[in-house]
Coordinates of C-alpha atoms and ligand atoms in Angstrom, one line a residue:
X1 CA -36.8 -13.7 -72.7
X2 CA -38.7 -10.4 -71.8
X3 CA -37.4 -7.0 -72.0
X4 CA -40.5 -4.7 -71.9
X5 CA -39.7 -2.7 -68.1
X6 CA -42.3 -0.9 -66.4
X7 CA -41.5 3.0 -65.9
X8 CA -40.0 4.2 -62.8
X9 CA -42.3 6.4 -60.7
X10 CA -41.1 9.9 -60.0
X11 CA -41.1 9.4 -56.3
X12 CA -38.8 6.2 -56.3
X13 CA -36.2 8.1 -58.2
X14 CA -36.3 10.7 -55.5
X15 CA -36.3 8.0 -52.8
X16 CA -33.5 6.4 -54.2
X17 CA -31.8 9.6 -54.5
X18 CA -31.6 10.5 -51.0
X19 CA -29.0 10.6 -48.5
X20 CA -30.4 8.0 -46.0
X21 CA -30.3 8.0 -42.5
X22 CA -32.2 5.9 -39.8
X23 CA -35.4 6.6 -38.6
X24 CA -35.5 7.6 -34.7
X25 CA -38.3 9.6 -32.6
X26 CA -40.9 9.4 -35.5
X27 CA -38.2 11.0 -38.0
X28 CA -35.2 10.6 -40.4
X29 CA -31.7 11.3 -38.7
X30 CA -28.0 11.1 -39.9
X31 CA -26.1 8.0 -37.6
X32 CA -23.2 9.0 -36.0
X33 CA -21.2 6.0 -37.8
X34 CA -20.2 7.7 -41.2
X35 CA -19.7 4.0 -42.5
X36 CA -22.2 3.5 -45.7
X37 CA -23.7 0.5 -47.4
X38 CA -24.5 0.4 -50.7
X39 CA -28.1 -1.1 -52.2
X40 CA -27.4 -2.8 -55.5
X41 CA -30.1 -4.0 -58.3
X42 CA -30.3 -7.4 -58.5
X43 CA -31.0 -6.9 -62.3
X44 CA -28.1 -4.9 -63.2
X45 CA -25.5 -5.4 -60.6
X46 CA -25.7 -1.4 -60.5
X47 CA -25.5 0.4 -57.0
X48 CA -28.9 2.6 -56.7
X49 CA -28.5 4.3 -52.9
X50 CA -26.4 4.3 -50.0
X51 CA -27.7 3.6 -46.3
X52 CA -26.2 4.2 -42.9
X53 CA -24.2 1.4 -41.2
X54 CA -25.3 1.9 -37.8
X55 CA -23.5 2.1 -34.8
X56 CA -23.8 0.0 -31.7
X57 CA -24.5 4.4 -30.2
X58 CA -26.7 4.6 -33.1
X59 CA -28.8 1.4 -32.0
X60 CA -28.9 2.7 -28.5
X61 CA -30.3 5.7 -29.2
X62 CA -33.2 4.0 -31.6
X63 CA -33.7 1.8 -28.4
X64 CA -33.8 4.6 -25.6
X65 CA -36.4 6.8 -28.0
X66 CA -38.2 3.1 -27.9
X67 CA -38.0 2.6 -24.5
X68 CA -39.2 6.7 -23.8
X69 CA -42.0 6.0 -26.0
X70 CA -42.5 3.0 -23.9
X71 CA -42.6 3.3 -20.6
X72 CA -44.7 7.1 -20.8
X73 CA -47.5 4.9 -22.2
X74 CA -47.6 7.4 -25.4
X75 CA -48.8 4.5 -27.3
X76 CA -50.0 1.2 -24.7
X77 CA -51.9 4.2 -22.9
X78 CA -54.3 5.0 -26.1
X79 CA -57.3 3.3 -26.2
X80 CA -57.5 -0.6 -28.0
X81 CA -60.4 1.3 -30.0
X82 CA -57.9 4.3 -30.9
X83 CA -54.7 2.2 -31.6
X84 CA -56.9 0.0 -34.4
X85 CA -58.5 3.1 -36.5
X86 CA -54.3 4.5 -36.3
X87 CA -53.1 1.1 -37.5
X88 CA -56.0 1.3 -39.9
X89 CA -55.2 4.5 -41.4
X90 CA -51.3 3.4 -41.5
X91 CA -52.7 0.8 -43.9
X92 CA -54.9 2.9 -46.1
X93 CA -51.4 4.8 -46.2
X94 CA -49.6 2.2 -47.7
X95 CA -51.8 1.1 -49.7
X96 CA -52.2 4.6 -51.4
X97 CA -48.1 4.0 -51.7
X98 CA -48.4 0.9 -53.0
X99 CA -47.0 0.9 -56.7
X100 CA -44.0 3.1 -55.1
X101 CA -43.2 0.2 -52.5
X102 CA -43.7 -2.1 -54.7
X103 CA -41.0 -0.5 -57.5
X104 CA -38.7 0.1 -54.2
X105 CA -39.2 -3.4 -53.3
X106 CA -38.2 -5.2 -57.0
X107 CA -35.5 -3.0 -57.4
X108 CA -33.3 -3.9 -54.3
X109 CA -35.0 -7.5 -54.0
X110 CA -34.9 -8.3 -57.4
X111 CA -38.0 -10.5 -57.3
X112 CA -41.8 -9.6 -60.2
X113 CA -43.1 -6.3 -60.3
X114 CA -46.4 -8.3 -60.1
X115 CA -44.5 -10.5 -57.2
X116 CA -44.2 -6.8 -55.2
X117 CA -47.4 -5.8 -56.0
X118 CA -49.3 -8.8 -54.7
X119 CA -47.2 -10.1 -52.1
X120 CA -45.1 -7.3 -50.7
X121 CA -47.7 -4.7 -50.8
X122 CA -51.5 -6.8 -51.4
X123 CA -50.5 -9.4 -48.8
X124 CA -49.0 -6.9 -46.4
X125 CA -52.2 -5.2 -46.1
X126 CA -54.1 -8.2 -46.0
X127 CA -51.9 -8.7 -42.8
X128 CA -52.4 -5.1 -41.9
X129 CA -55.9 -5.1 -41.4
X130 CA -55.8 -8.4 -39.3
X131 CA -53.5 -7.3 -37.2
X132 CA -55.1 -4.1 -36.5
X133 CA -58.3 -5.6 -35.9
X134 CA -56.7 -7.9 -32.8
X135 CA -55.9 -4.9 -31.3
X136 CA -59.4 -4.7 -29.5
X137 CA -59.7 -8.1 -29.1
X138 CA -57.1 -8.4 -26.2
X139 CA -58.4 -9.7 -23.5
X140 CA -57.9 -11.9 -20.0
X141 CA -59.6 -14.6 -18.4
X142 CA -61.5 -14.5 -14.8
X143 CA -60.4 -17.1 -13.2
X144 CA -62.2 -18.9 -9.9
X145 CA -59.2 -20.0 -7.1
X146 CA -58.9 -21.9 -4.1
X147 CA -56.9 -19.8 -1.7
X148 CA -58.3 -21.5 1.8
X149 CA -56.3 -18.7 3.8
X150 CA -56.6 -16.7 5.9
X151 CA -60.0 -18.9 6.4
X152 CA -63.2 -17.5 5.5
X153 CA -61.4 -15.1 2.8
X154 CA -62.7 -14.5 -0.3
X155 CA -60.7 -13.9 -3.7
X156 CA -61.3 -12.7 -7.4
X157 CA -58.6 -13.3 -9.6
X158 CA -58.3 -12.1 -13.3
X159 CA -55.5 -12.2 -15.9
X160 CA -54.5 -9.0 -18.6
X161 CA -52.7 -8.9 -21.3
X162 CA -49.9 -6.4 -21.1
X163 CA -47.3 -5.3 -24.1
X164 CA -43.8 -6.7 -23.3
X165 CA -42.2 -3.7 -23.7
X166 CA -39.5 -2.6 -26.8
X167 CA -39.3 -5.1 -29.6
X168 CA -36.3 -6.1 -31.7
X169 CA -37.5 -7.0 -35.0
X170 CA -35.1 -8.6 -37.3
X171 CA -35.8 -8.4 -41.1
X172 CA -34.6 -10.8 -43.9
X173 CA -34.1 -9.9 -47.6
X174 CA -36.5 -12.6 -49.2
X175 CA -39.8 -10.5 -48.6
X176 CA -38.4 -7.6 -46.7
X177 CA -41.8 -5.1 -46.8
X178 CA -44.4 -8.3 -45.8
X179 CA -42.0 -10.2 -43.3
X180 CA -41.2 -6.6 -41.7
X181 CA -44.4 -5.8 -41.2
X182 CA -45.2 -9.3 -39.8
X183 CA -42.8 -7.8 -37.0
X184 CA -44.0 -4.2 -36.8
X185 CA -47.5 -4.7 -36.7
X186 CA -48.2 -7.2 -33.8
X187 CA -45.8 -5.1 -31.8
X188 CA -47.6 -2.0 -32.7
X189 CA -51.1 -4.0 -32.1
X190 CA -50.0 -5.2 -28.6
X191 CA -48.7 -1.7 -27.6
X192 CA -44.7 -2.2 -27.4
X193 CA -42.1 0.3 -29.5
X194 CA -40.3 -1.7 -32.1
X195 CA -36.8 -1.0 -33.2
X196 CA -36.6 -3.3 -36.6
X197 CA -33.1 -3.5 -38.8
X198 CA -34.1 -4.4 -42.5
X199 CA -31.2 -6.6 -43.9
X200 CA -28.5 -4.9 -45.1
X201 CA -29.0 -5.4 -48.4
X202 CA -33.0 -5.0 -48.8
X203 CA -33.6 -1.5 -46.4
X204 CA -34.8 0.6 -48.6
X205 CA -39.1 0.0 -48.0
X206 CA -39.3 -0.3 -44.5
X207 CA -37.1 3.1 -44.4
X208 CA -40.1 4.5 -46.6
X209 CA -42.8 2.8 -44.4
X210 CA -41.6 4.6 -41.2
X211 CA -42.7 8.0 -42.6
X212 CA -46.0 6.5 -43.3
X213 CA -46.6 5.0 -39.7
X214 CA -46.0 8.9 -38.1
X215 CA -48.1 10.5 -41.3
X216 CA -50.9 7.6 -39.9
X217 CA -50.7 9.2 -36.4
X218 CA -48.2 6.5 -34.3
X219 CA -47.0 8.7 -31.8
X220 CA -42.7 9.3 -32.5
X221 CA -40.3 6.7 -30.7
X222 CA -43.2 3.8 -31.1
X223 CA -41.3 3.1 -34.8
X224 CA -37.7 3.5 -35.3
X225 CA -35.9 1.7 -37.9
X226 CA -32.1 0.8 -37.8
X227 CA -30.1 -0.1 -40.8
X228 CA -27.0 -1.5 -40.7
X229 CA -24.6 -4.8 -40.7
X230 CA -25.8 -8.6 -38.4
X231 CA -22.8 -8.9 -37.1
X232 CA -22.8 -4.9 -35.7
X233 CA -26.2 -3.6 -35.9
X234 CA -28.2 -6.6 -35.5
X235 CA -26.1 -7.7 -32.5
X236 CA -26.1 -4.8 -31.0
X237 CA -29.6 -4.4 -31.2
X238 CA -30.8 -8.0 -30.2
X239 CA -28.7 -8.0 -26.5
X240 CA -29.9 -4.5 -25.8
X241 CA -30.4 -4.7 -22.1
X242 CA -34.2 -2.5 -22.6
X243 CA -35.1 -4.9 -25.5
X244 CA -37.7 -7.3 -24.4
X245 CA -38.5 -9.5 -27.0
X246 CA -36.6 -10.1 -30.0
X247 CA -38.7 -11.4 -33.3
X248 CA -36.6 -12.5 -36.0
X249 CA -37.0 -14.6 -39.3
X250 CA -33.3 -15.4 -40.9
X251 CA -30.9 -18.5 -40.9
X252 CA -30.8 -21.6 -38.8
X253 CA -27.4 -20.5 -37.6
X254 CA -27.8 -16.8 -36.8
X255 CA -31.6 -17.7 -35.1
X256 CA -29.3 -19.9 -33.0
X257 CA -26.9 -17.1 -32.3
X258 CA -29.6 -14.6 -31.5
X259 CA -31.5 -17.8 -28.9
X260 CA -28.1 -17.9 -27.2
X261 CA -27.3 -13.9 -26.4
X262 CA -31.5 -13.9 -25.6
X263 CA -30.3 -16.4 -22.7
X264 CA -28.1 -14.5 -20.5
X265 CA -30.9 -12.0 -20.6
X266 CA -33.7 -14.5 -20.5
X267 CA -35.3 -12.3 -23.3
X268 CA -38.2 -13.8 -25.4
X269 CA -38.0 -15.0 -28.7
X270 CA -40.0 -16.0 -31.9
X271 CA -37.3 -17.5 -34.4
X272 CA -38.3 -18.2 -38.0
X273 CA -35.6 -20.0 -39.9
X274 CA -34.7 -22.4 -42.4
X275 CA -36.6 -25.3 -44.4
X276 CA -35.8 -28.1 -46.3
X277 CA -39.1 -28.9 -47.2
X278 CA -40.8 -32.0 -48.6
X279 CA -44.0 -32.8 -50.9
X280 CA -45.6 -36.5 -51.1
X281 CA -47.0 -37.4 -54.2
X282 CA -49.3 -40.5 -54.2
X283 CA -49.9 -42.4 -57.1
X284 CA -53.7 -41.0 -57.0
X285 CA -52.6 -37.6 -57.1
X286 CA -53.8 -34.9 -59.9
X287 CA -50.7 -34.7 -62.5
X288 CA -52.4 -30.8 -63.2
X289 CA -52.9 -29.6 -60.1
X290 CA -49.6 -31.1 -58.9
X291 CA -47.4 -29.3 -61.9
X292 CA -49.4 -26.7 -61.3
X293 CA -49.2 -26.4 -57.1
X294 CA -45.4 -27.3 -57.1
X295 CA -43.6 -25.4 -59.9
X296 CA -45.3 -22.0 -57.9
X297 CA -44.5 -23.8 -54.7
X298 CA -40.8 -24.4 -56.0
X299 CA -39.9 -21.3 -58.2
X300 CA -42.1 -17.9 -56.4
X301 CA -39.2 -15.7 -55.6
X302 CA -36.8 -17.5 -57.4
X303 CA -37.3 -20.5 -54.2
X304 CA -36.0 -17.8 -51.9
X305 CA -39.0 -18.8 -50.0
X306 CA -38.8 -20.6 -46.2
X307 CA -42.3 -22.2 -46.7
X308 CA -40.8 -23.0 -50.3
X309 CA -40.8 -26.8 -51.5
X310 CA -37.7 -28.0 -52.2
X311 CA -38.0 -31.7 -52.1
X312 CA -40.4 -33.6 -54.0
X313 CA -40.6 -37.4 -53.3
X314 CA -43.0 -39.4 -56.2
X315 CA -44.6 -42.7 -56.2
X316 CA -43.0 -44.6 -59.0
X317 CA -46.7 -44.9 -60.9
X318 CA -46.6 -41.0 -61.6
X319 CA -42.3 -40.4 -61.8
X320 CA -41.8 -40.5 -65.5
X321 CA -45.1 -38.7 -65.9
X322 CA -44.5 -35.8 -63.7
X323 CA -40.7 -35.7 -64.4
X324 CA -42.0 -34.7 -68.4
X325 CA -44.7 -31.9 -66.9
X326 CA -41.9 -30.4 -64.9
X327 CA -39.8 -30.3 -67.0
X328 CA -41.8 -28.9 -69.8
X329 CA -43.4 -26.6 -67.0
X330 CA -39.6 -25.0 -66.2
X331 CA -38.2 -25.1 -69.6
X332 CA -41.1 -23.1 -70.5
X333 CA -40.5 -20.1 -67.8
X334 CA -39.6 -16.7 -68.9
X335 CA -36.5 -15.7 -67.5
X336 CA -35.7 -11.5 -66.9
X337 CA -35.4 -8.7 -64.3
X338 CA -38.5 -8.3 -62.2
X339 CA -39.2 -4.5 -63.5
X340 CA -40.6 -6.7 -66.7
X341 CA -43.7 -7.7 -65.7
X342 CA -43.9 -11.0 -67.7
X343 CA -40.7 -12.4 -66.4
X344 CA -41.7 -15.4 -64.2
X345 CA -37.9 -16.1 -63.0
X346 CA -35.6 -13.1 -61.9
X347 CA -32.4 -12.4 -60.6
X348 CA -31.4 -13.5 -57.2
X349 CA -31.2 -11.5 -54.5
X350 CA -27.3 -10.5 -54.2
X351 CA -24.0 -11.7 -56.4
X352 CA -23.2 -13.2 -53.1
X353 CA -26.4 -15.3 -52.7
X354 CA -26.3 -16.1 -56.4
X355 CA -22.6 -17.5 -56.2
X356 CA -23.6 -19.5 -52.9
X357 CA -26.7 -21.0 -54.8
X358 CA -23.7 -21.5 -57.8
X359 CA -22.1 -23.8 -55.9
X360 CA -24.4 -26.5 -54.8
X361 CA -25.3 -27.1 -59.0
X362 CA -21.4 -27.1 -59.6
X363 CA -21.1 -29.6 -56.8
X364 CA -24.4 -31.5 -58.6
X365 CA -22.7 -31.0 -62.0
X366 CA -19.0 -32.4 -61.1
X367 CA -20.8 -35.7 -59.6
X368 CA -23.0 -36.1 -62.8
X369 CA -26.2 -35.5 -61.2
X370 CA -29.0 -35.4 -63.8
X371 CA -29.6 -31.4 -63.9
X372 CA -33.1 -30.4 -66.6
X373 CA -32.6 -26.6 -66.8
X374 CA -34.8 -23.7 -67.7
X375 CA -33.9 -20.5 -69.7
X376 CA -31.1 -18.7 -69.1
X377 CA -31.5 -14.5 -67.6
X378 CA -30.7 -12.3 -69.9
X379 CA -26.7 -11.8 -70.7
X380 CA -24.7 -8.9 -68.7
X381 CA -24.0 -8.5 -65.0
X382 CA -27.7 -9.7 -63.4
X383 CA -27.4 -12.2 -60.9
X384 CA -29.9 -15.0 -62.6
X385 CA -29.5 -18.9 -62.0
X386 CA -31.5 -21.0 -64.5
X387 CA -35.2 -22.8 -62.4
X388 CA -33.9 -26.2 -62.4
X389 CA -34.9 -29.8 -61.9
X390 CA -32.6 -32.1 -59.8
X391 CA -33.6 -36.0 -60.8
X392 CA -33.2 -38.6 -58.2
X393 CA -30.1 -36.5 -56.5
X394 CA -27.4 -38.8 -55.1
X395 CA -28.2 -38.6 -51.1
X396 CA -24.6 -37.3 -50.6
X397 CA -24.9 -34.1 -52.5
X398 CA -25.2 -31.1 -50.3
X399 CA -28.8 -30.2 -52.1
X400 CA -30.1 -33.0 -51.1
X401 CA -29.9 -32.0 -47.2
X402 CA -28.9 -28.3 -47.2
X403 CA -31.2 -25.0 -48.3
X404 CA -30.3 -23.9 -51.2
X405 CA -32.8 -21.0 -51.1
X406 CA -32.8 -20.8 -55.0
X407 CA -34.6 -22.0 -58.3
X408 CA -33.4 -25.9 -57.5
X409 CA -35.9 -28.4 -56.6
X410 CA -35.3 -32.5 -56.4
X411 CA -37.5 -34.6 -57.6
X412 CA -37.1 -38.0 -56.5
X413 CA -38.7 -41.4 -57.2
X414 CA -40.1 -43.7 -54.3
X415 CA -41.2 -47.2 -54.6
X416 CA -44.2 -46.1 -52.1
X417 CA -45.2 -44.2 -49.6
X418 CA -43.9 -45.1 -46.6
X419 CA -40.5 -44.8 -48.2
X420 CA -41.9 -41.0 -48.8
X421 CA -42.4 -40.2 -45.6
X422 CA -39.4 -41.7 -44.0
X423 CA -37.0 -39.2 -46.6
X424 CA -39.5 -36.8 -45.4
X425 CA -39.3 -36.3 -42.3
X426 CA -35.1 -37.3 -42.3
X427 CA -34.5 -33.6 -41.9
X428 CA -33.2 -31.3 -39.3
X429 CA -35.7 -29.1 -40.2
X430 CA -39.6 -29.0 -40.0
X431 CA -41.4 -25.4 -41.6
X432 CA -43.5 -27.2 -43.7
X433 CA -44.3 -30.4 -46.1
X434 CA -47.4 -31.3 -48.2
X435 CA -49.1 -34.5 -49.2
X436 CA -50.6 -34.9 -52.7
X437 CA -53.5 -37.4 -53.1
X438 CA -56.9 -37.3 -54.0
X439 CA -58.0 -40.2 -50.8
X440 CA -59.2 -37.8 -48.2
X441 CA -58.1 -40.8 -45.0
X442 CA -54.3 -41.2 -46.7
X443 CA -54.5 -37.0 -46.7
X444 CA -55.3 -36.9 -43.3
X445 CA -52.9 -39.9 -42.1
X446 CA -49.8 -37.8 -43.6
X447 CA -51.0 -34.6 -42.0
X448 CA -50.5 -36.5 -38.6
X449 CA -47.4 -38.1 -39.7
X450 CA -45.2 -35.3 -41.0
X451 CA -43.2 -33.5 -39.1
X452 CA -43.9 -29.5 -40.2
X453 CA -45.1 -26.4 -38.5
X454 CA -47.5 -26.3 -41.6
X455 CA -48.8 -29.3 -43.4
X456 CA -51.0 -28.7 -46.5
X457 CA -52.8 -31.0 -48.5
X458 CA -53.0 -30.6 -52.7
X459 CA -51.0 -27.4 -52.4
X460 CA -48.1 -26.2 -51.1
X461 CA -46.5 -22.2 -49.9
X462 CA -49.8 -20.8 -49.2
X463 CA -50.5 -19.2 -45.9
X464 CA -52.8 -17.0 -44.2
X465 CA -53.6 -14.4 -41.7
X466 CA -55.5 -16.5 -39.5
X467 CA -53.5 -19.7 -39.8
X468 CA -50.4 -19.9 -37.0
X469 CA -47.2 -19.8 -38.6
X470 CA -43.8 -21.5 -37.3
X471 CA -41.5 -24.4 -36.8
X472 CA -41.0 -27.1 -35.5
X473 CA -37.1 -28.7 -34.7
X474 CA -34.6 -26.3 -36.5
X475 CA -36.9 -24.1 -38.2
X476 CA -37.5 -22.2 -35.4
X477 CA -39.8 -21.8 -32.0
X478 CA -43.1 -19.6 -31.8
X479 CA -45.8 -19.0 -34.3
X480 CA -47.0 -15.9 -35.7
X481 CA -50.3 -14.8 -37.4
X482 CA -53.8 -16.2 -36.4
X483 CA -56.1 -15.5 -33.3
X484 CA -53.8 -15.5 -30.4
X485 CA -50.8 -13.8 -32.7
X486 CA -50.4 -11.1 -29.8
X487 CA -49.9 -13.7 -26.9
X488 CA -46.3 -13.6 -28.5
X489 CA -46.0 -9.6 -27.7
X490 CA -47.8 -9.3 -24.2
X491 CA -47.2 -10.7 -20.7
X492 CA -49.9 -11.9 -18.9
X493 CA -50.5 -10.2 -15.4
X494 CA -52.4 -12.3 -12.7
X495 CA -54.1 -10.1 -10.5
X496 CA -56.0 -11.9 -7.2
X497 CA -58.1 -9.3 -4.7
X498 CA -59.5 -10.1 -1.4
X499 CA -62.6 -8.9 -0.7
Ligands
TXE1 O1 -29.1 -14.8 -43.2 P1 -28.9 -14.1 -41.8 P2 -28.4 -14.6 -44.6 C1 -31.5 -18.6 -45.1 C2 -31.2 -19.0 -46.5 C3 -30.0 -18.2 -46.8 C4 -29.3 -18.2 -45.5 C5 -28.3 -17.1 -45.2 O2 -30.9 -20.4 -46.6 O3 -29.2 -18.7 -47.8 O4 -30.3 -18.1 -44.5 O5 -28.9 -15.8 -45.5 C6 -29.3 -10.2 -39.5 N1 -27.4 -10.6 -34.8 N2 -32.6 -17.6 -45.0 O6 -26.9 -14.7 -44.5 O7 -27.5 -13.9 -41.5 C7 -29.0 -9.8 -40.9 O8 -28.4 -8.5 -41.0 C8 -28.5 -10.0 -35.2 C9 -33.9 -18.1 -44.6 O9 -28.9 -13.3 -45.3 O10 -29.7 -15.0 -40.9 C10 -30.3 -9.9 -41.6 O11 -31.1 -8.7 -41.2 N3 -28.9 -10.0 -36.5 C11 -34.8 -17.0 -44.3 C12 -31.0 -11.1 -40.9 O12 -30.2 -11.3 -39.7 C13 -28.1 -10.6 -37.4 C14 -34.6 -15.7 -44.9 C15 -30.9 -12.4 -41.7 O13 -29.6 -12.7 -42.0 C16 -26.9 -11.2 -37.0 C17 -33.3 -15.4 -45.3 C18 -26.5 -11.2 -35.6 N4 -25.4 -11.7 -35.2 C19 -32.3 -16.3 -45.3 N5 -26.3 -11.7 -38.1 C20 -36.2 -17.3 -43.9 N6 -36.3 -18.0 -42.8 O14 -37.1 -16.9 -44.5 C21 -27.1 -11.4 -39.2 N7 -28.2 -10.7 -38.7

């Protein structure tokens, strides 16, 4: 067990300390709503600020500065060329703040110091320079048409891209700086106004990134930030009649909720939700890189990870083999809060979530399930569940078939691989899966086969900039990131002139 902590910066102490508002017309404001929610550590189970629990008046007035900032072109009206070196310089901003968004980030998520400072913060601006640099690469088509009247007329006809107007981004608490900005900055590329509500109980970085976007020059109103309740804030926020498009990465069952208010309005939206996800392993496969692949695949962020694999079906050949290198791979996993840097495993995000996690092991423990368990977290009020190894789960168990969104990952024996694939792809869900050989033709055949958003082949969890993201049944609808990432955040105008 680890103990050694990192210091505390100055500047996150004083973050913490203040009395926190939202963040409307490019600066911090009290909400009308005096209701306050607290922001606990993961690692202690102590409370370290307060935020506002916003109003369905406080929403409206984050969406009307939006929707100001919208429709007087203060932002879609700069130039492409403008908007990129602004979203540029927002990066080099946050990247100067790193080690404080980082700290912010492990001590209301819970998750590695090093987790923050390479994912959270290095990823993010991997992702922020991308994004920026689509901004001058909209662009339409010219397109030749057949329009026989009145006869003897001649037409041109081109398309443009045109921002969809005020976004609605809504933020989960698994990687609440990176999957924010995955909302803020294709919105901000494409020239819409975002309006995004952190989750209640992770709003502390993208509170501290707002001040960054105005010090970077995006003009006030084009970035608000709401923070707040679902069930209030969130709601009222996503059936705003001025919101456009809503962008939102959560739960099967609140991405449902969101689709169906988004109906009466007909208002777009990209949905990223739930996985159950499965990994093949073929008999040909690599014990080494599989052990290795899987375990990060299975345990980053304590499996509080979408993309995360959480079912892992084995030809029989390699079963008793990779059973032993999981197991001594877990058991040998160093268990402590994420402000000590060498603590693979850390607490879970919330007492709430840790309970929920609680109860699909004590369901697998009462039906005498064969559980391998890691290290325990240290003793005291953290909220740590052991990185454990479910063998050959009895199908009826809830972990089996739900996401359990923790350190909990089956591992089950299959006589081949067509019995593989069929357990596979016997899921509501489809985020991602992975197939595990070293025959390039079988590789191939199960990238076809499976039915994910992603498929990867000898490694699982790892995603890109420039690789589309998304769903497929309930894990969602839409893809972000890649080329045409801002086809999501802009309409496309037809325009056809006689001449
Ligand atoms: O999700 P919710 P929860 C999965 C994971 C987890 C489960 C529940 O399995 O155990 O979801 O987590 C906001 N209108 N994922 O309860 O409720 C809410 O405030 C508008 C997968 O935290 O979906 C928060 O900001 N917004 C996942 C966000 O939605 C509403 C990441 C997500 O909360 C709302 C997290 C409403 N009616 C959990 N109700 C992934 N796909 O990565 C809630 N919200």
């Amino acid at each position: 067990m680890s103990t050694s902590q990192i210091a505390l910066l100055a500047s996150v102490q004083q973050f913490l300390d203040r009395q926190h508002g939202l963040y409307i017309d490019g600066a911090p404001c009290a909400a009308q709503s005096e209701n306050r929610l607290t922001v606990w550590d993961p690692a202690t189970g102590q409370a370290i600020a307060t935020t506002a629990d916003a109003s369905p008046a406080d929403v409206d007035r984050a969406v009307m500065s939006a929707w100001r900032a919208f429709v007087d072109r203060r932002w879609a009206g700069r130039t492409p060329a403008d908007r990129e070196r602004i979203l540029l310089r927002f990066a080099d901003l946050v990247e100067q703040h790193g080690e404080e968004l980082a700290q912010l980030e492990t001590l209301e998520q819970g998750k590695s110091i090093a987790i923050s400072r390479a994912f959270e913060v290095g990823c993010t601006l991997n992702w922020m320079r991308y994004t920026a640099g689509l901004t001058t690469k909209i662009s339409g088509r010219t397109l030749d048409v057949s329009i026989p009247f009145p006869q003897g007329a001649r037409y041109q006809a081109w398309t443009k891209k045109e921002p969809v107007g005020v976004v609605a981004g809504i933020v989960p608490w698994n990687f609440p700086l990176m999957i924010g900005m995955w909302k803020v900055m294709p919105a901000l590329a494409a020239g819409c106004s975002i309006v995004i509500k952190p989750s209640e109980t992770t709003p502390l970085t993208l509170l501290r990134v707002a001040e960054l976007a105005s010090e970077a020059g995006i003009p006030d109103g084009v970035f608000n930030v709401v923070t707040g309740s679902g069930a209030v804030c969130g709601a009222a926020l996503t059936s705003h009649p001025h919101i456009a498009k809503v962008s939102f990465t959560g739960s099967t069952a609140t991405g449902k909720q969101i689709a169906r208010a988004a109906a009466d309005t007909l208002t777009g939206v990209t949905l990223e939700l739930g996985g159950k996800n499965p990994a093949i392993v073929l008999k040909d496969a690599d014990p080494a890189w599989v052990i290795e692949g899987l375990m990060t695949g299975s345990f980053l962020n304590q499996g509080q990870v979408c993309a995360a694999s959480s079912r892992i079906y084995i030809e029989a050949p390699l079963f008793d083999t990779l059973v032993s290198g999981f197991e001594q791979a877990v058991k040998s996993l160093s268990v402590g809060p994420g402000m000590s840097p060498e603590a693979f495993i850390n607490p879970l995000v919330s007492r709430a979530h840790c309970d929920k996690v609680q109860t699909f092991l004590d369901e697998a423990t009462a039906r005498n399930a064969e559980l391998i368990t890691g290290n325990r977290g240290p003793d005291g009020k953290g909220y740590y569940v052991s990185p454990t190894l479910v063998v050959n789960p009895d199908a009826a168990l809830r972990l089996t078939r739900e996401e359990v969104f923790g350190p909990v990952v089956n591992l089950v024996r299959v006589s081949d691989a067509e019995e593989a694939l069929q357990l596979a792809n016997d899921t509501e869900y489809g985020l991602t899966a992975s197939v595990w050989t070293q025959n390039i033709s079988r590789a191939l055949e199960y990238t076809d086969r499976l039915q994910a958003g992603t498929v990867w082949v000898n490694s699982h969890t790892l995603i890109d900039a420039n690789l589309p993201f998304g769903g497929m049944k309930q894990s969602g609808t839409g893809r972000d990131f890649g080329p045409d990432w801002l086809d999501g955040w802009c309409e496309t105008k037809s325009v056809c002139v006689r001449y």
